[in-house]
Amino acid sequence: MKNPDKKKKKKEMRSEYDFTGGVRGKHHRAMQTGYSITVHQEDGTTVTKEVLPPKGAVIVEPDLRPYFPDSESVNKALRCLIPLLSQRVDI
């Protein structure tokens, strides 16, 4: 049998975490173009890794996410638009 107290503990926020004044999606635009991660090693050296979105990745804007929560819903909507296009768009 599962412990019901375990589920309750997961949902509670620790008192030391304070997100007052936090802004959701603050770095959204910057993350779309890529970012770098710098790890400072104990020996004083640093390792930097560039992280880019996968080729062909499409970023759905936050206001559209309730309507298009996954790839399937985006693809379905785009397929409905194909007959309305006057010509195929090649990238």
PDB file of C-alpha atoms in Angstrom, residues 3-82:
ATOM      1  CA  ASN A   3       1.939   5.963   1.916  1.00  0.00           C
ATOM      2  CA  PRO A   4      -0.520   8.918   1.623  1.00  0.00           C
ATOM      3  CA  ASP A   5       1.781  11.193   3.651  1.00  0.00           C
ATOM      4  CA  LYS A   6       4.507  10.850   0.992  1.00  0.00           C
ATOM      5  CA  LYS A   7       2.283  12.435  -1.680  1.00  0.00           C
ATOM      6  CA  LYS A   8       1.362  15.295   0.617  1.00  0.00           C
ATOM      7  CA  LYS A   9       5.004  16.088   1.365  1.00  0.00           C
ATOM      8  CA  LYS A  10       5.869  16.321  -2.339  1.00  0.00           C
ATOM      9  CA  LYS A  11       3.273  19.044  -2.930  1.00  0.00           C
ATOM     10  CA  GLU A  12       4.363  21.283  -0.067  1.00  0.00           C
ATOM     11  CA  MET A  13       6.924  24.009  -0.741  1.00  0.00           C
ATOM     12  CA  ARG A  14       9.789  24.313   1.685  1.00  0.00           C
ATOM     13  CA  SER A  15       9.743  27.480   3.757  1.00  0.00           C
ATOM     14  CA  GLU A  16      13.239  28.503   2.599  1.00  0.00           C
ATOM     15  CA  TYR A  17      12.057  28.779  -1.019  1.00  0.00           C
ATOM     16  CA  ASP A  18      10.644  32.230  -1.660  1.00  0.00           C
ATOM     17  CA  PHE A  19       9.561  33.105  -5.180  1.00  0.00           C
ATOM     18  CA  THR A  20       7.969  36.414  -4.241  1.00  0.00           C
ATOM     19  CA  GLY A  21       8.637  38.831  -7.073  1.00  0.00           C
ATOM     20  CA  GLY A  22       9.690  36.028  -9.426  1.00  0.00           C
ATOM     21  CA  VAL A  23       8.788  36.324 -13.095  1.00  0.00           C
ATOM     22  CA  ARG A  24       7.684  33.213 -14.962  1.00  0.00           C
ATOM     23  CA  GLY A  25       9.381  32.870 -18.356  1.00  0.00           C
ATOM     24  CA  LYS A  26      11.857  35.658 -17.676  1.00  0.00           C
ATOM     25  CA  HIS A  27      14.583  34.030 -19.798  1.00  0.00           C
ATOM     26  CA  HIS A  28      12.283  32.489 -22.392  1.00  0.00           C
ATOM     27  CA  ARG A  29      13.469  34.560 -25.382  1.00  0.00           C
ATOM     28  CA  ALA A  30      17.152  34.169 -24.576  1.00  0.00           C
ATOM     29  CA  MET A  31      16.811  30.399 -24.231  1.00  0.00           C
ATOM     30  CA  GLN A  32      15.334  30.122 -27.729  1.00  0.00           C
ATOM     31  CA  THR A  33      18.597  31.199 -29.345  1.00  0.00           C
ATOM     32  CA  GLY A  34      20.735  28.958 -27.152  1.00  0.00           C
ATOM     33  CA  TYR A  35      22.751  29.358 -24.012  1.00  0.00           C
ATOM     34  CA  SER A  36      25.999  28.290 -22.419  1.00  0.00           C
ATOM     35  CA  ILE A  37      26.642  26.401 -19.207  1.00  0.00           C
ATOM     36  CA  THR A  38      29.847  27.069 -17.300  1.00  0.00           C
ATOM     37  CA  VAL A  39      30.996  24.556 -14.683  1.00  0.00           C
ATOM     38  CA  HIS A  40      33.727  25.655 -12.282  1.00  0.00           C
ATOM     39  CA  GLN A  41      35.823  22.644 -11.312  1.00  0.00           C
ATOM     40  CA  GLU A  42      37.406  22.184  -7.885  1.00  0.00           C
ATOM     41  CA  ASP A  43      40.880  22.393  -9.439  1.00  0.00           C
ATOM     42  CA  GLY A  44      40.181  25.949 -10.653  1.00  0.00           C
ATOM     43  CA  THR A  45      39.477  25.097 -14.290  1.00  0.00           C
ATOM     44  CA  THR A  46      36.191  25.815 -16.023  1.00  0.00           C
ATOM     45  CA  VAL A  47      34.271  23.831 -18.601  1.00  0.00           C
ATOM     46  CA  THR A  48      31.853  25.693 -20.867  1.00  0.00           C
ATOM     47  CA  LYS A  49      29.235  23.942 -22.964  1.00  0.00           C
ATOM     48  CA  GLU A  50      27.129  25.649 -25.631  1.00  0.00           C
ATOM     49  CA  VAL A  51      23.544  24.394 -25.741  1.00  0.00           C
ATOM     50  CA  LEU A  52      21.523  25.090 -28.873  1.00  0.00           C
ATOM     51  CA  PRO A  53      17.934  24.089 -29.626  1.00  0.00           C
ATOM     52  CA  PRO A  54      17.766  21.018 -31.872  1.00  0.00           C
ATOM     53  CA  LYS A  55      17.656  21.767 -35.601  1.00  0.00           C
ATOM     54  CA  GLY A  56      14.072  22.197 -36.688  1.00  0.00           C
ATOM     55  CA  ALA A  57      12.833  22.891 -33.153  1.00  0.00           C
ATOM     56  CA  VAL A  58       9.786  25.113 -33.036  1.00  0.00           C
ATOM     57  CA  ILE A  59       9.086  27.088 -29.883  1.00  0.00           C
ATOM     58  CA  VAL A  60       5.411  27.608 -29.032  1.00  0.00           C
ATOM     59  CA  GLU A  61       4.747  30.966 -27.383  1.00  0.00           C
ATOM     60  CA  PRO A  62       3.361  30.823 -23.822  1.00  0.00           C
ATOM     61  CA  ASP A  63      -0.064  32.248 -24.771  1.00  0.00           C
ATOM     62  CA  LEU A  64      -0.564  29.432 -27.317  1.00  0.00           C
ATOM     63  CA  ARG A  65       0.415  26.547 -25.039  1.00  0.00           C
ATOM     64  CA  PRO A  66      -3.082  26.016 -23.603  1.00  0.00           C
ATOM     65  CA  TYR A  67      -4.324  25.412 -27.169  1.00  0.00           C
ATOM     66  CA  PHE A  68      -1.286  23.487 -28.408  1.00  0.00           C
ATOM     67  CA  PRO A  69       0.143  21.509 -25.475  1.00  0.00           C
ATOM     68  CA  ASP A  70       2.000  18.950 -27.604  1.00  0.00           C
ATOM     69  CA  SER A  71       3.404  18.202 -31.058  1.00  0.00           C
ATOM     70  CA  GLU A  72       0.302  16.296 -32.109  1.00  0.00           C
ATOM     71  CA  SER A  73      -1.993  19.295 -31.598  1.00  0.00           C
ATOM     72  CA  VAL A  74       0.375  21.657 -33.436  1.00  0.00           C
ATOM     73  CA  ASN A  75       0.713  19.279 -36.383  1.00  0.00           C
ATOM     74  CA  LYS A  76      -3.060  18.781 -36.591  1.00  0.00           C
ATOM     75  CA  ALA A  77      -3.669  22.550 -36.716  1.00  0.00           C
ATOM     76  CA  LEU A  78      -0.968  23.085 -39.335  1.00  0.00           C
ATOM     77  CA  ARG A  79      -2.376  20.325 -41.549  1.00  0.00           C
ATOM     78  CA  CYS A  80      -5.726  22.152 -41.513  1.00  0.00           C
ATOM     79  CA  LEU A  81      -3.979  25.273 -42.827  1.00  0.00           C
ATOM     80  CA  ILE A  82      -2.247  23.546 -45.757  1.00  0.00           C
TER      81      ILE A  82
END
